[in-house]
């Protein structure tokens, strides 16, 4: 089975711009979660989608949003980028059956905001 | 609130040494799941193990072993006869049930450097 894929792998944007990141889960997985990783804050949960619905959201401002499509692929969007949004954004997929699921991660998208 | 603590920020060992990575967690839940992930320089988090709170048996997989002690809220990870390829950042995580889904609470990670 193919793993979780994320595109693009690297992205450079300037402050004030917006960005869209994409994630394709493992075939058959219906849950997609997003995490932000920074040197200062570590790995932080952004949100989780299941069957095109956002089930949970972490403590991030409204500039961070996402969606999931009927084929379980997911996108996350960050509007009005700030320097502090520079991070590695990791997507994870799981079967979605519950909290005992194992999440499998993609290679991440490294976003640099100048 | 849940919390995962990995007190060791960086560890450096020489190849073939054994090394133990510590993980201590806090939770009010009686049922929970613990995970270990490995993050090599490429950035992808690689799943290593999942353990539920009712299973305190130690687990061994090749050179890797895990010691789960509910009484001390610890889930430690030992690499036996370390190799250069083990160099990575290792994360311990606790699964938190949220609404009908869940999220992983990660520790800050332990950076392991294995030198020849």
Short mmCIF file of C-alpha atoms in Angstrom, two decimals:
data_model
loop_
_atom_site.label_atom_id
_atom_site.label_comp_id
_atom_site.label_asym_id
_atom_site.label_seq_id
_atom_site.Cartn_x
_atom_site.Cartn_y
_atom_site.Cartn_z
CA UNK A 1 0.00 0.00 0.00
CA UNK A 2 1.21 3.47 -0.75
CA UNK A 3 1.83 5.66 2.26
CA UNK A 4 0.55 9.11 3.05
CA UNK A 5 1.60 11.65 0.46
CA UNK A 6 1.83 15.39 0.87
CA UNK A 7 2.33 18.10 -1.70
CA UNK A 8 4.20 20.26 -2.10
CA UNK A 9 7.20 19.18 -0.04
CA UNK A 10 8.64 22.67 0.20
CA UNK A 11 7.02 26.06 -0.04
CA UNK A 12 8.26 29.61 0.34
CA UNK A 13 5.75 32.41 0.83
CA UNK A 14 5.79 36.00 2.03
CA UNK A 15 3.87 37.51 4.90
CA UNK A 16 0.25 38.23 4.14
CA UNK A 17 -0.07 35.59 1.44
CA UNK A 18 -2.15 32.47 1.78
CA UNK A 19 -1.15 28.87 1.19
CA UNK A 20 -2.87 25.54 0.54
CA UNK A 21 -1.28 22.23 1.43
CA UNK A 22 -2.53 18.87 0.22
CA UNK A 23 -2.60 15.42 1.76
CA UNK A 24 -3.58 12.04 0.29
CA UNK A 25 -4.18 9.38 2.94
CA UNK A 26 -3.43 5.70 2.82
CA UNK A 27 -6.00 3.89 0.71
CA UNK A 28 -8.98 2.94 2.86
CA UNK A 29 -8.21 5.44 5.61
CA UNK A 30 -11.02 7.86 6.28
CA UNK A 31 -9.50 10.07 8.95
CA UNK A 32 -6.92 12.74 8.23
CA UNK A 33 -5.23 14.82 10.89
CA UNK A 34 -2.89 17.76 10.57
CA UNK A 35 -0.05 18.74 12.89
CA UNK A 36 2.31 21.70 12.98
CA UNK A 37 5.91 21.13 14.05
CA UNK A 38 8.16 24.01 15.11
CA UNK A 39 11.40 24.01 17.09
CA UNK A 40 9.82 26.04 19.87
CA UNK A 41 6.39 24.48 20.27
CA UNK A 42 7.10 20.97 19.05
CA UNK A 43 4.32 18.93 17.47
CA UNK A 44 0.89 20.48 17.87
CA UNK A 45 -2.47 19.18 16.71
CA UNK A 46 -4.28 21.37 14.20
CA UNK A 47 -7.43 19.49 13.23
CA UNK A 48 -8.89 16.14 12.29
CA UNK A 49 -11.29 15.33 9.47
CA UNK A 50 -13.45 12.26 9.05
CA UNK A 51 -15.97 11.67 6.29
CA UNK A 52 -15.63 15.27 5.08
CA UNK A 53 -16.42 16.66 8.54
CA UNK A 54 -14.08 18.36 10.95
CA UNK A 55 -14.26 16.29 14.13
CA UNK A 56 -11.72 18.14 16.22
CA UNK A 57 -9.72 21.32 16.18
CA UNK A 58 -6.65 22.30 18.11
CA UNK A 59 -5.87 25.66 19.61
CA UNK A 60 -5.01 27.59 16.47
CA UNK A 61 -6.43 30.85 15.10
CA UNK A 62 -9.13 30.91 12.46
CA UNK A 63 -6.52 31.63 9.79
CA UNK A 64 -5.91 27.91 9.81
CA UNK A 65 -8.62 25.93 8.09
CA UNK A 66 -9.03 22.69 6.26
CA UNK A 67 -11.38 20.46 4.40
CA UNK A 68 -11.73 16.88 3.32
CA UNK A 69 -13.07 15.56 0.06
CA UNK A 70 -15.22 12.54 -0.62
CA UNK A 71 -12.13 10.51 -1.57
CA UNK A 72 -10.66 11.32 1.88
CA UNK A 73 -7.99 13.59 0.46
CA UNK A 74 -7.54 16.68 2.58
CA UNK A 75 -6.29 20.21 2.19
CA UNK A 76 -5.33 22.73 4.78
CA UNK A 77 -5.23 26.45 4.18
CA UNK A 78 -3.43 29.20 6.03
CA UNK A 79 -4.49 32.72 5.22
CA UNK A 80 -2.66 35.97 5.94
CA UNK A 81 0.61 34.21 6.64
CA UNK A 82 2.79 35.34 9.52
CA UNK A 83 6.47 34.69 10.10
CA UNK A 84 5.55 32.37 12.96
CA UNK A 85 3.69 30.09 10.58
CA UNK A 86 7.02 28.82 9.27
CA UNK A 87 6.96 25.16 10.21
CA UNK A 88 6.83 21.58 9.06
CA UNK A 89 3.20 20.63 8.48
CA UNK A 90 2.54 16.95 8.88
CA UNK A 91 -0.51 15.07 7.76
CA UNK A 92 -1.50 11.75 9.26
CA UNK A 93 -4.12 9.24 8.26
CA UNK A 94 -5.89 6.48 10.14
CA UNK A 95 -8.87 4.22 9.67
CA UNK A 96 -10.97 6.62 11.71
CA UNK A 97 -12.58 3.99 13.87
CA UNK A 98 -11.64 5.72 17.07
CA UNK A 99 -9.00 6.94 19.44
CA UNK A 100 -7.13 3.66 19.54
CA UNK A 101 -6.26 4.11 15.90
CA UNK A 102 -2.66 4.34 14.83
CA UNK A 103 -1.87 7.45 12.84
CA UNK A 104 0.50 7.10 9.92
CA UNK A 105 2.33 10.23 8.87
CA UNK A 106 3.35 11.69 5.56
CA UNK A 107 6.74 13.29 4.80
CA UNK A 108 5.43 16.76 5.59
CA UNK A 109 5.39 20.11 3.84
CA UNK A 110 8.05 22.54 4.97
CA UNK A 111 6.65 26.06 4.80
CA UNK A 112 8.92 29.06 5.03
CA UNK A 113 7.35 32.49 5.44
CA UNK A 114 9.59 35.45 4.58
CA UNK B 1 -5.16 17.83 30.72
CA UNK B 2 -2.80 15.32 29.26
CA UNK B 3 0.93 15.77 29.22
CA UNK B 4 3.90 13.85 27.90
CA UNK B 5 7.40 14.55 29.17
CA UNK B 6 10.61 13.45 27.53
CA UNK B 7 13.21 14.86 29.86
CA UNK B 8 16.18 13.92 27.70
CA UNK B 9 16.58 16.52 24.98
CA UNK B 10 19.67 15.04 23.36
CA UNK B 11 21.56 11.80 23.81
CA UNK B 12 24.83 10.87 22.17
CA UNK B 13 26.18 7.32 22.20
CA UNK B 14 28.81 5.33 20.41
CA UNK B 15 27.70 2.57 18.10
CA UNK B 16 26.86 -0.74 19.82
CA UNK B 17 26.00 0.92 23.10
CA UNK B 18 22.55 0.37 24.57
CA UNK B 19 20.43 3.47 25.08
CA UNK B 20 17.14 4.09 26.87
CA UNK B 21 14.80 6.94 26.01
CA UNK B 22 12.50 8.00 28.82
CA UNK B 23 8.85 8.96 28.56
CA UNK B 24 6.58 9.99 31.43
CA UNK B 25 2.94 10.85 30.91
CA UNK B 26 0.01 12.35 32.79
CA UNK B 27 -3.63 11.59 32.11
CA UNK B 28 -6.89 11.29 34.02
CA UNK B 29 -8.21 8.72 31.58
CA UNK B 30 -8.30 5.10 32.71
CA UNK B 31 -8.04 3.85 29.15
CA UNK B 32 -5.49 5.37 26.85
CA UNK B 33 -2.96 4.53 24.18
CA UNK B 34 0.71 5.35 24.06
CA UNK B 35 2.89 5.54 20.97
CA UNK B 36 6.49 5.92 19.94
CA UNK B 37 7.47 7.51 16.65
CA UNK B 38 10.85 7.98 15.01
CA UNK B 39 11.64 11.08 12.95
CA UNK B 40 14.76 10.72 10.79
CA UNK B 41 16.31 13.80 9.14
CA UNK B 42 13.93 13.39 6.20
CA UNK B 43 11.12 14.60 8.48
CA UNK B 44 8.56 11.85 8.20
CA UNK B 45 7.27 10.44 11.49
CA UNK B 46 7.64 6.67 11.44
CA UNK B 47 5.35 4.63 13.68
CA UNK B 48 7.21 2.25 16.00
CA UNK B 49 4.76 0.92 18.57
CA UNK B 50 1.30 1.34 20.12
CA UNK B 51 0.47 0.18 23.63
CA UNK B 52 -2.85 0.36 25.46
CA UNK B 53 -3.16 1.09 29.15
CA UNK B 54 -4.35 -2.42 29.99
CA UNK B 55 -1.37 -4.17 28.51
CA UNK B 56 1.69 -3.82 30.70
CA UNK B 57 3.66 -6.57 29.02
CA UNK B 58 7.01 -5.48 27.77
CA UNK B 59 7.45 -5.60 24.03
CA UNK B 60 10.54 -6.57 22.08
CA UNK B 61 11.04 -6.11 18.38
CA UNK B 62 14.52 -6.91 17.19
CA UNK B 63 16.90 -4.44 18.83
CA UNK B 64 13.98 -2.36 20.14
CA UNK B 65 12.20 -2.96 23.43
CA UNK B 66 9.60 -1.04 25.38
CA UNK B 67 8.93 -1.02 29.09
CA UNK B 68 5.47 0.19 30.13
CA UNK B 69 4.90 0.76 33.84
CA UNK B 70 1.49 2.12 34.70
CA UNK B 71 2.44 2.55 38.37
CA UNK B 72 5.06 5.15 37.45
CA UNK B 73 3.27 6.44 34.32
CA UNK B 74 6.28 5.65 32.20
CA UNK B 75 6.73 4.12 28.77
CA UNK B 76 10.46 3.83 28.13
CA UNK B 77 12.14 2.77 24.92
CA UNK B 78 15.46 0.89 24.76
CA UNK B 79 17.63 0.38 21.71
CA UNK B 80 20.10 -2.45 22.15
CA UNK B 81 23.41 -2.38 20.29
CA UNK B 82 22.68 0.98 18.71
CA UNK B 83 23.60 1.67 15.09
CA UNK B 84 24.30 4.85 13.17
CA UNK B 85 20.97 4.42 11.35
CA UNK B 86 19.19 4.81 14.70
CA UNK B 87 20.17 8.48 14.73
CA UNK B 88 16.89 10.39 14.72
CA UNK B 89 14.47 12.26 16.93
CA UNK B 90 12.18 9.96 18.89
CA UNK B 91 8.76 11.06 20.07
CA UNK B 92 6.51 9.57 22.69
CA UNK B 93 2.81 10.37 22.31
CA UNK B 94 -0.43 9.88 24.22
CA UNK B 95 -3.76 9.48 22.46
CA UNK B 96 -6.48 11.76 23.72
CA UNK B 97 -10.11 11.05 22.90
CA UNK B 98 -11.81 14.19 21.59
CA UNK B 99 -15.50 14.20 20.68
CA UNK B 100 -15.79 11.17 18.42
CA UNK B 101 -12.23 11.42 17.21
CA UNK B 102 -8.89 11.91 18.83
CA UNK B 103 -5.56 13.70 18.75
CA UNK B 104 -2.03 12.78 19.69
CA UNK B 105 -0.27 14.71 22.44
CA UNK B 106 3.44 14.54 21.76
CA UNK B 107 6.42 14.98 24.01
CA UNK B 108 9.15 17.39 22.91
CA UNK B 109 11.22 14.53 21.55
CA UNK B 110 14.67 13.12 22.27
CA UNK B 111 17.36 13.61 19.66
CA UNK B 112 19.56 10.54 19.49
CA UNK B 113 22.96 10.69 17.83
CA UNK B 114 24.83 7.44 17.31
CA UNK B 115 28.43 7.88 16.24
CA UNK B 116 30.67 5.20 14.72
#
